[in-house]
XYZ file of C-alpha atoms in Angstrom:
684
model
C 0.142 0.024 0.004
C 1.446 3.336 -0.897
C 0.661 6.624 0.715
C -2.650 7.784 -0.676
C -3.231 11.465 0.295
C -6.662 11.601 -1.321
C -8.416 8.822 0.577
C -7.575 10.490 3.886
C -9.521 13.510 2.766
C -12.654 11.456 3.356
C -13.831 12.184 6.949
C -15.516 8.713 7.128
C -12.144 6.986 6.889
C -10.423 8.800 9.517
C -13.495 8.539 11.782
C -13.492 4.651 11.204
C -9.775 4.571 12.206
C -10.506 6.420 15.501
C -13.457 4.162 16.000
C -11.187 1.316 15.592
C -8.581 2.603 18.209
C -11.425 3.477 20.624
C -12.535 -0.222 20.412
C -8.832 -1.353 21.085
C -8.617 0.970 24.059
C -11.764 -0.592 25.309
C -9.713 -4.020 25.802
C -7.981 -2.223 28.609
C -9.325 -1.284 32.143
C -9.685 2.414 32.727
C -10.498 4.266 35.893
C -11.878 7.230 33.847
C -12.883 7.001 30.165
C -11.386 9.533 27.656
C -13.404 12.422 26.330
C -11.432 12.779 22.908
C -10.079 9.889 21.080
C -7.254 11.699 19.191
C -6.023 15.211 18.391
C -3.114 16.222 16.388
C -1.390 19.607 16.017
C 0.905 19.584 13.007
C 4.652 19.953 12.923
C 5.876 23.602 13.145
C 8.821 24.286 10.843
C 9.264 27.887 12.193
C 9.554 26.604 15.808
C 11.369 23.340 14.614
C 8.977 21.218 16.546
C 7.385 18.054 15.729
C 3.579 17.374 15.987
C 1.681 17.347 19.283
C 0.315 13.799 19.344
C -2.505 13.192 21.726
C -4.595 9.996 22.431
C -7.329 9.154 24.698
C -7.375 12.578 26.392
C -9.154 12.811 29.708
C -8.534 8.843 30.220
C -6.934 7.610 33.219
C -5.478 4.246 33.800
C -2.646 2.220 35.578
C -0.337 0.134 33.344
C 0.582 -2.291 35.878
C -3.043 -2.989 37.030
C -3.865 -3.852 33.465
C -0.910 -6.247 33.309
C -1.476 -7.941 36.613
C -4.163 -6.949 39.106
C -6.950 -6.995 36.706
C -6.313 -10.713 35.613
C -6.308 -11.560 39.412
C -9.584 -9.892 39.912
C -11.038 -11.749 36.999
C -10.356 -14.997 38.608
C -7.128 -15.911 36.713
C -4.508 -15.438 39.556
C -3.377 -18.884 39.300
C -2.518 -18.773 35.658
C 1.197 -18.938 34.606
C 2.320 -15.294 33.786
C 5.990 -16.017 33.198
C 8.024 -19.196 32.791
C 11.749 -17.981 33.672
C 14.707 -19.989 32.311
C 18.122 -18.910 33.721
C 21.135 -19.425 31.746
C 22.680 -21.857 34.329
C 19.602 -23.951 34.213
C 17.498 -22.540 37.074
C 13.639 -22.268 36.346
C 10.716 -20.528 37.895
C 7.060 -20.251 37.061
C 5.396 -17.074 38.291
C 1.510 -16.802 38.424
C -0.367 -13.699 37.834
C -1.138 -13.593 41.567
C 2.427 -13.863 42.426
C 3.483 -11.191 39.929
C 0.920 -8.733 41.434
C 2.146 -9.510 44.748
C 5.754 -8.877 43.922
C 4.946 -5.642 41.897
C 2.967 -4.331 44.913
C 6.196 -4.958 47.052
C 8.280 -3.197 44.597
C 5.929 -0.345 44.433
C 6.064 0.054 48.199
C 9.805 -0.079 48.254
C 10.009 2.495 45.578
C 7.553 4.570 47.587
C 9.819 4.271 50.709
C 12.817 5.459 48.704
C 10.907 8.873 47.746
C 10.330 7.972 44.048
C 7.111 9.619 42.817
C 5.271 10.105 39.699
C 7.476 11.504 36.913
C 10.774 10.554 38.475
C 12.993 8.504 36.260
C 14.294 5.022 37.206
C 17.096 3.459 35.097
C 16.977 -0.296 35.090
C 20.395 -2.005 34.259
C 19.491 -5.695 34.551
C 19.513 -8.926 32.367
C 16.327 -11.021 31.667
C 14.955 -11.720 35.091
C 11.632 -11.996 36.703
C 12.764 -9.073 38.963
C 13.493 -6.885 35.849
C 9.725 -7.180 34.847
C 8.803 -6.780 38.459
C 10.647 -3.461 38.892
C 9.461 -2.277 35.412
C 5.774 -2.839 36.271
C 6.310 -1.139 39.784
C 7.540 1.932 38.123
C 4.648 2.040 35.906
C 2.354 1.330 39.037
C 3.560 4.574 40.745
C 3.980 6.709 37.781
C 7.745 6.695 37.662
C 9.331 6.735 34.116
C 11.405 3.800 33.538
C 14.364 3.441 31.186
C 15.790 -0.234 30.688
C 19.418 -0.674 29.726
C 20.760 -3.857 28.337
C 22.887 -5.438 31.149
C 25.766 -5.952 28.840
C 26.231 -2.256 27.962
C 29.405 -0.424 29.017
C 29.752 1.947 31.841
C 29.926 4.748 29.254
C 26.429 3.918 27.854
C 24.848 3.675 30.933
C 26.387 6.854 32.311
C 24.971 8.727 29.337
C 21.484 7.330 30.174
C 21.594 7.906 33.917
C 22.777 11.472 33.269
C 20.385 12.228 30.228
C 17.349 11.143 32.278
C 18.449 12.579 35.540
C 17.653 9.255 37.230
C 16.949 9.260 41.050
C 17.384 5.412 41.210
C 19.506 2.781 39.530
C 18.479 -0.830 39.733
C 21.217 -3.375 39.038
C 22.792 -6.700 39.965
C 25.759 -8.182 41.498
C 26.364 -10.013 38.265
C 24.725 -11.797 35.403
C 25.261 -15.127 33.638
C 26.493 -14.656 30.058
C 27.978 -17.336 27.834
C 28.388 -19.911 30.705
C 30.015 -17.561 33.152
C 29.252 -15.175 35.983
C 30.308 -11.754 34.638
C 30.240 -8.517 36.937
C 27.614 -5.986 36.586
C 27.897 -3.775 39.695
C 31.295 -2.631 38.794
C 30.013 -1.136 35.694
C 27.185 0.589 37.474
C 29.569 2.051 39.985
C 31.992 3.309 37.249
C 28.912 4.753 35.320
C 27.952 6.905 38.180
C 31.306 7.660 39.710
C 31.712 11.568 39.922
C 28.525 12.279 38.188
C 27.776 15.878 39.118
C 24.251 17.504 39.301
C 25.477 19.801 36.286
C 25.805 16.496 34.217
C 22.519 15.234 35.361
C 23.658 13.385 38.317
C 20.546 13.204 40.546
C 21.042 9.571 41.653
C 20.213 8.906 45.305
C 20.211 5.216 45.564
C 21.488 2.017 43.664
C 19.170 -1.036 44.279
C 21.012 -4.301 43.889
C 19.582 -7.586 43.106
C 21.705 -10.801 44.277
C 21.823 -13.078 41.333
C 25.485 -14.543 41.021
C 26.658 -14.213 44.604
C 29.631 -12.417 43.362
C 31.692 -10.140 45.768
C 30.888 -6.418 44.888
C 31.921 -2.989 46.240
C 29.400 -1.316 48.444
C 28.875 2.388 48.912
C 27.171 3.133 52.061
C 27.202 7.089 51.681
C 23.737 8.704 52.554
C 23.175 10.961 49.549
C 19.821 12.519 50.282
C 19.671 12.476 54.006
C 17.456 9.682 54.354
C 19.457 7.775 56.647
C 20.274 5.006 54.101
C 23.293 4.182 52.141
C 23.507 4.806 48.392
C 23.661 1.069 47.837
C 20.678 -1.132 49.072
C 19.942 -4.814 48.678
C 16.785 -5.839 46.743
C 16.128 -8.712 49.125
C 16.394 -6.479 52.171
C 14.355 -3.598 50.784
C 11.737 -5.169 48.171
C 11.190 -8.721 49.567
C 10.398 -7.553 53.073
C 7.828 -4.743 51.837
C 4.212 -5.088 52.213
C 2.263 -6.916 49.414
C -0.609 -4.484 49.816
C -0.292 -1.413 47.561
C -2.890 1.044 46.448
C -2.391 2.030 42.840
C -2.713 5.450 41.496
C -4.098 6.206 38.138
C -2.401 8.444 35.701
C -3.514 10.593 32.501
C -3.341 8.531 29.203
C -0.697 10.937 28.041
C 1.673 10.520 31.166
C 5.208 9.219 30.208
C 5.570 5.646 30.724
C 9.115 4.994 29.659
C 12.054 6.363 27.654
C 13.713 4.309 24.856
C 17.005 5.173 23.561
C 17.961 4.305 19.985
C 21.268 3.317 19.032
C 23.667 4.689 16.356
C 27.272 5.093 15.371
C 27.035 8.724 14.976
C 25.611 11.322 17.351
C 24.273 10.698 20.927
C 21.455 8.322 21.225
C 17.921 9.740 21.288
C 15.632 9.242 24.267
C 12.250 8.340 22.659
C 9.271 9.247 25.141
C 6.354 6.780 25.246
C 3.093 7.396 26.903
C 0.834 5.186 28.858
C -2.678 4.839 27.447
C -1.932 4.884 23.581
C 1.219 2.813 24.028
C -0.560 0.060 26.128
C -3.640 0.064 23.663
C -1.446 -0.534 20.516
C 0.742 -3.088 22.266
C -2.113 -5.131 23.539
C -4.065 -5.051 20.404
C -1.127 -5.996 18.020
C -0.139 -8.725 20.370
C -3.706 -10.060 20.148
C -3.708 -9.624 16.390
C -0.247 -11.101 15.622
C 0.489 -13.792 18.155
C -2.594 -14.926 19.984
C -4.821 -17.655 18.867
C -7.613 -16.367 16.559
C -10.194 -18.060 18.739
C -10.442 -16.372 22.150
C -11.566 -19.654 23.841
C -8.395 -21.352 22.848
C -5.933 -18.632 24.106
C -5.624 -20.130 27.642
C -3.094 -22.625 25.871
C -1.052 -19.897 24.178
C 2.590 -19.665 25.308
C 4.483 -16.745 23.947
C 8.309 -16.345 23.595
C 9.816 -13.214 22.382
C 13.423 -13.857 22.342
C 14.563 -10.129 22.702
C 16.339 -8.799 25.738
C 14.089 -6.895 28.108
C 15.869 -3.496 27.425
C 14.908 -3.554 23.717
C 11.705 -1.970 22.535
C 10.421 -5.282 21.049
C 10.671 -6.800 24.495
C 8.877 -3.905 26.204
C 5.865 -4.286 23.811
C 5.903 -8.103 23.100
C 7.430 -9.386 26.267
C 6.160 -7.200 29.114
C 3.225 -4.982 28.341
C 1.385 -6.446 25.337
C 1.414 -10.145 26.410
C 0.897 -9.305 30.123
C -2.060 -6.946 29.498
C -3.457 -9.778 27.564
C -3.189 -12.083 30.399
C -1.023 -14.472 28.418
C 1.580 -16.844 29.524
C 5.174 -16.309 28.199
C 8.781 -17.490 28.359
C 11.559 -15.179 29.396
C 15.153 -16.421 29.063
C 18.224 -15.054 30.635
C 21.034 -16.124 28.457
C 22.410 -16.632 24.953
C 21.057 -19.257 22.736
C 24.122 -21.233 22.566
C 24.474 -22.083 26.242
C 25.148 -24.853 27.184
C 24.655 -26.226 23.728
C 23.144 -24.755 20.396
C 19.829 -26.466 20.819
C 18.828 -24.523 24.051
C 15.919 -22.672 22.295
C 14.464 -25.853 20.942
C 14.910 -27.493 24.336
C 12.902 -24.484 25.886
C 10.226 -24.528 23.219
C 9.596 -28.258 23.814
C 9.546 -28.091 27.491
C 7.170 -25.167 27.769
C 5.041 -25.971 24.609
C 5.757 -22.532 23.088
C 3.033 -21.561 20.667
C 4.344 -18.346 19.219
C 8.064 -17.870 18.664
C 9.298 -14.118 17.860
C 12.829 -13.709 17.223
C 15.414 -11.703 15.042
C 16.684 -12.900 11.446
C 20.126 -12.691 12.883
C 19.365 -15.389 15.355
C 17.669 -17.494 12.634
C 20.742 -17.201 10.461
C 22.877 -18.313 13.331
C 20.639 -21.409 13.971
C 21.170 -22.309 10.365
C 24.759 -22.211 10.838
C 24.680 -24.354 13.834
C 22.284 -26.907 12.543
C 23.196 -27.096 8.822
C 21.290 -30.385 8.567
C 18.287 -29.143 10.087
C 17.000 -29.278 13.758
C 17.392 -32.700 15.355
C 14.033 -34.651 15.543
C 14.685 -35.085 19.506
C 13.214 -31.873 19.889
C 9.474 -31.631 19.866
C 8.471 -28.338 18.130
C 4.857 -29.304 17.237
C 3.405 -26.804 19.683
C 4.553 -23.825 17.506
C 1.654 -22.410 15.714
C 3.284 -19.152 14.435
C 6.634 -17.553 14.123
C 7.696 -13.878 13.841
C 10.711 -12.003 12.954
C 11.773 -8.449 13.792
C 14.733 -6.258 13.723
C 15.488 -6.355 9.995
C 13.887 -7.745 7.000
C 14.178 -11.406 7.030
C 16.225 -12.942 4.237
C 14.327 -15.330 2.067
C 16.765 -18.335 2.854
C 16.305 -17.569 6.696
C 12.331 -17.266 6.355
C 12.189 -20.650 4.599
C 14.516 -22.232 7.121
C 12.328 -20.981 9.900
C 9.110 -22.389 8.312
C 10.545 -25.696 7.260
C 12.469 -26.329 10.612
C 10.740 -24.603 13.416
C 7.381 -25.260 11.588
C 8.173 -28.636 10.453
C 5.007 -30.083 11.992
C 2.952 -27.574 10.138
C 2.328 -28.778 6.627
C -0.130 -28.897 3.953
C -1.558 -31.932 1.939
C 1.432 -31.501 -0.508
C 3.856 -31.726 2.583
C 4.921 -28.277 2.101
C 5.655 -26.040 5.204
C 2.665 -23.649 5.945
C 3.695 -22.113 9.414
C 2.425 -18.688 9.490
C 5.355 -16.258 9.439
C 4.714 -12.599 10.515
C 7.801 -10.506 9.443
C 7.054 -7.437 11.423
C 8.422 -3.927 10.668
C 8.501 -1.181 13.342
C 10.750 0.982 15.164
C 11.498 2.221 18.689
C 9.784 5.309 17.530
C 6.566 3.650 16.392
C 6.295 1.521 19.698
C 4.377 -1.281 18.061
C 4.212 -3.083 14.820
C 3.373 -1.049 11.954
C 3.725 -3.465 8.919
C 3.089 -7.245 8.834
C 1.590 -9.882 6.695
C -1.544 -11.063 8.561
C -1.130 -14.526 10.259
C -4.276 -15.913 8.351
C -2.871 -14.720 4.893
C -2.954 -17.593 2.355
C 0.369 -19.567 2.780
C 0.451 -19.734 -1.108
C 0.824 -15.961 -1.120
C 3.683 -15.810 1.356
C 6.586 -13.591 0.211
C 9.679 -14.319 2.263
C 11.152 -10.795 3.054
C 8.007 -8.684 2.505
C 6.328 -6.969 5.342
C 3.092 -6.677 3.279
C 0.879 -3.820 4.489
C 0.080 -1.657 7.423
C -1.857 -3.295 10.464
C -5.332 -1.710 11.068
C -5.157 1.690 12.421
C -1.852 2.734 10.826
C -1.017 3.828 7.364
C 2.335 3.877 5.608
C 3.706 4.262 2.097
C 6.807 4.442 -0.020
C 7.499 7.914 -1.648
C 10.079 9.865 -3.356
C 11.791 12.772 -1.967
C 8.815 15.049 -3.049
C 6.254 12.807 -1.201
C 4.955 11.188 -4.391
C 4.162 7.500 -4.142
C 6.766 5.482 -6.074
C 6.110 3.092 -8.872
C 6.241 -0.710 -8.336
C 9.765 -1.783 -7.950
C 11.208 1.629 -7.553
C 13.035 2.469 -4.250
C 11.742 5.339 -2.208
C 11.591 6.396 1.528
C 9.237 4.462 3.885
C 6.896 7.022 5.699
C 4.211 6.546 8.288
C 1.221 8.755 7.229
C -1.161 7.907 9.988
C 0.650 6.874 13.144
C -1.116 4.714 15.754
C -1.349 5.564 19.430
C 1.945 4.182 20.537
C 3.864 6.498 18.443
C 6.760 8.245 20.400
C 5.791 11.771 21.454
C 9.087 13.556 21.474
C 12.788 13.171 22.085
C 13.526 13.486 25.877
C 15.023 16.849 26.615
C 15.390 17.664 22.935
C 11.997 18.377 20.979
C 14.026 20.080 18.054
C 15.853 16.747 17.467
C 12.525 15.021 17.355
C 11.565 17.345 14.387
C 14.705 17.361 12.572
C 15.226 13.530 12.767
C 11.799 12.517 11.681
C 9.323 15.165 10.539
C 11.375 17.846 8.778
C 11.639 16.240 5.476
C 7.877 15.750 5.046
C 6.617 18.531 7.178
C 4.743 19.901 4.153
C 2.786 16.662 3.156
C -0.861 16.791 3.175
C -0.904 20.814 3.252
C 1.287 20.688 6.510
C -0.208 17.754 8.344
C 3.296 16.135 8.328
C 4.441 12.510 7.641
C 7.023 10.508 9.870
C 10.162 9.786 7.907
C 11.007 6.210 9.237
C 14.745 6.269 7.636
C 14.333 3.105 5.812
C 14.223 2.576 2.108
C 11.652 0.448 0.691
C 9.639 -0.391 -2.525
C 6.168 -1.859 -3.386
C 5.741 -4.684 -5.589
C 2.774 -4.953 -8.223
C 0.333 -6.022 -5.443
C 1.176 -3.157 -3.174
C 3.068 -5.126 -0.712
C 5.939 -3.400 0.791
C 9.502 -4.611 0.934
C 12.034 -3.121 3.298
C 15.502 -2.566 1.744
C 17.573 -1.112 4.647
C 18.243 2.206 5.950
C 18.233 4.935 3.533
C 21.824 5.916 4.327
C 22.813 2.294 3.872
C 21.951 2.304 0.084
C 24.739 1.713 -2.248
C 25.148 3.942 -5.396
C 27.502 2.169 -7.717
C 27.777 4.137 -11.072
C 24.381 5.501 -10.832
C 22.992 1.968 -9.748
C 21.044 2.164 -6.610
C 21.621 -1.237 -4.571
C 19.981 -2.650 -1.549
C 22.251 -3.824 1.232
C 19.773 -6.376 2.313
C 19.375 -7.823 -1.261
C 23.172 -8.375 -1.374
C 23.396 -9.764 1.995
C 20.441 -12.283 1.141
C 22.454 -13.287 -1.814
C 25.328 -13.992 0.121
C 23.550 -15.833 2.947
C 21.940 -18.133 0.397
C 25.483 -19.559 -0.324
C 26.001 -22.648 1.992
C 29.409 -21.238 3.260
C 27.970 -18.106 4.689
C 26.014 -17.861 7.954
C 25.669 -14.103 7.993
C 26.624 -11.073 5.862
C 26.885 -7.330 6.328
C 27.234 -5.290 3.117
C 28.411 -1.443 3.321
C 29.245 1.193 0.611
C 32.831 1.985 0.625
C 34.783 4.727 -1.058
C 35.682 4.249 -4.865
C 37.161 7.124 -6.670
C 35.754 5.981 -9.995
C 32.248 4.657 -9.102
C 31.352 6.799 -6.040
C 30.821 3.747 -4.120
C 31.956 0.081 -4.067
C 30.437 -2.923 -2.348
C 32.423 -4.488 0.575
C 30.851 -7.581 2.081
C 31.800 -8.826 5.494
C 30.838 -12.469 5.977
C 30.609 -14.842 8.913
C 31.482 -18.208 7.473
C 30.019 -21.400 8.389
C 32.070 -23.809 10.680
C 32.900 -26.184 7.784
C 34.099 -23.284 5.676
C 36.494 -21.901 8.595
C 37.716 -25.518 8.831
C 38.545 -25.830 5.324
C 40.409 -22.536 5.213
C 42.453 -23.569 8.411
C 43.418 -26.846 6.760
C 44.201 -25.072 3.550
C 44.963 -21.390 3.872
C 45.344 -21.284 0.064
C 41.644 -22.105 -0.422
C 40.654 -18.559 0.834
C 41.000 -16.522 -2.217
C 39.220 -19.231 -4.206
C 36.302 -19.096 -1.623
C 36.036 -15.409 -1.707
C 36.064 -15.253 -5.535
C 33.195 -17.734 -5.550
C 31.068 -15.543 -3.085
C 31.601 -12.593 -5.252
C 30.706 -14.550 -8.438
C 27.585 -15.980 -6.616
C 26.248 -12.494 -5.844
C 26.794 -11.527 -9.513
C 24.913 -14.674 -10.661
C 21.989 -14.061 -8.020
C 21.536 -10.232 -8.604
C 23.774 -9.110 -11.496
C 27.356 -8.143 -12.228
C 26.629 -4.577 -10.853
C 26.077 -6.009 -7.458
C 29.342 -7.935 -7.262
C 31.214 -7.023 -4.113
C 34.665 -5.452 -4.650
C 35.802 -7.353 -1.675
C 34.688 -10.146 0.762
C 35.957 -9.955 4.081
C 35.620 -12.727 6.613
C 34.980 -11.660 10.185
C 33.958 -13.270 13.421
C 30.702 -11.367 13.737
C 29.094 -8.253 12.065
C 28.265 -5.361 14.528
C 24.646 -5.131 15.535
C 22.436 -2.967 17.608
C 20.396 -4.675 20.568
C 17.369 -4.967 17.942
C 19.618 -7.089 15.730
C 20.183 -4.427 13.027
C 23.478 -4.609 11.372
C 25.387 -1.284 11.701
C 26.376 -0.910 8.139
C 27.684 2.662 8.507
C 29.979 1.307 11.224
C 31.377 -1.312 8.632
C 31.965 1.547 6.205
C 33.851 3.437 8.877
C 35.956 0.491 9.656
C 36.818 -0.298 6.094
C 37.691 3.116 5.206
C 39.591 4.066 8.353
C 37.246 6.720 9.346
C 36.964 7.772 12.866
C 34.375 5.841 14.926
C 31.185 7.209 16.423
C 29.475 5.859 19.522
C 29.835 2.000 19.613
C 28.775 1.456 23.489
C 25.235 0.713 22.474
C 26.103 -2.197 20.325
C 25.021 -5.900 21.462
C 28.509 -7.093 20.518
C 30.817 -4.088 20.923
C 33.762 -6.388 21.461
C 33.766 -7.422 17.739
C 34.740 -3.681 16.750
C 38.307 -3.700 17.521
C 38.649 -7.081 15.956
C 37.146 -6.174 12.598
C 39.154 -2.959 12.750
C 42.401 -4.885 13.184
C 41.317 -7.262 10.094
C 40.692 -4.004 8.041
C 44.043 -2.609 9.125
C 45.881 -5.872 8.427
C 44.258 -6.159 4.792
C 44.819 -2.426 4.173
C 41.352 -1.664 3.108
C 41.292 2.060 3.808
C 41.494 3.944 0.368
C 44.346 6.144 -0.387
C 43.285 9.555 0.091
C 43.717 12.092 -2.838
C 46.837 14.406 -2.352
C 48.020 12.095 0.351
C 51.716 11.667 0.471
C 52.797 8.615 -1.330
């Protein structure tokens, strides 16, 4: 579906959209019903401000009550809310009644620390039950939470604590990662060390969960005169608190959380999401995409979103969406290869997972670990639907997911028919925007296409002037009618919200304005949308605009390649050249170790393979084997960073990457190979 300005001029269409979202909001429990479903003040180019977006004005609700208390009140307190799997093998099942009890305790603990509505709390934890408990406790008292990946560096954490002006930091003594206990508290201490009020240093307490039993430093300094030390133990403060807590109810537009984007240039942007609209879209889209279509059969649903809880995908489809729906879900602390590559399949079989939502990068890793397919010892028959998120799924990965994870879902001709929803959305949108419908005819399945907008949203592919592109022509993906989960602003920097997302198409629809997603895309003849990667990732070779994802998909289709990252690099003649960074399969690495002379032949075959699949113009100038490609926490390959590494440019901020240690390794490989181009007028 392309952007169609004219149809939105019909009042009945917009009115029906608002009625749809009001029906969706009716799935929640509200203390006070809203008086105005939606209002929109267009972006203001003169003031350099984005639109003022408001949903469900006048309505009051509590997100934590919607995610726990109301299910207990409805008689579902004994239903499992969470199946926790720790990386070392420890497990725990938490019912909705127990979840509500723990959230009430944590809310009382926050109250006792003087945390009030509007205060910010930074949560620096791995995937634990306590992470969800403290997140919901913040929502219960109206504090604004900001979750930080437990593997981020002290520098990345420091920025977030300072930028939010957080009063409380919640962390742990350590976490289990790749089979070992790694320290966390030391990073937290380093992050806040010497942080002054002028820098945003408002921290009063650090609340510490005992997870690994590691020896940790302790700070007993009383920072706010409450008679307590800076550092406090979770088990002493939270687990001894009263389980009776009276919730407060907040305006629908009250901030719920801040979500920071990742990037290799500039500081991360803190996107502000508000309560009523976000929860409405999160709940509706979870039900639409992952819940059983028959409400009477949803009691058997077991959802597993494999994302780390700090990522926006987990906020929406691992915390708020499933819990607001009263669903049972799995949360897993560790990495998928510990203690063996089949850990995910083991968990699916044990908990009878029905919906499996993961990233294409993990699917490609599983393909490399199991080149012969998933062993039959794992019972995957419970899986009813699979989903991908983060980047467009490569056709090879999509086919593998359907044929292996969904091997028990086949038609009369023995073809895999597992519904696969390849979702497209962003930290900015807060919930899924584009996705094939789960009930779509399997014969029309298009691996790699995110199809069309979900109900209540509209989006399109347009050129720089805002005109819809023709089928097969690359353009910019825009959101023309955002849903209620859309971010409202950038924390502390509303001008950046405008310049990053609204400035380019502020003139659209007579000044109503469209949201620039930053992704390139194209529509096919049937109107389905295909995401081609970030706009600034496109490669222009002698006037030919090439899609990085298309080239990566071609490389991954070769049996020797597990994953690929393609980036535009300097070429004095053609403007850009294609550099491909590839993660080879285990067997390919073994062949190279046994015969180093086989390396050039393999790389030449890979270059020729791309030329055969796409065409000679897409043939990479160079193919560079690397141990990993750098990715954000959402699984997106940081192609700009690959360009910087290849061409020897200064690197931007890399602290927000999920695998930051790979950066110096790739840098060393590039330096050894001498990939940086000779600069014009440089001494020879």
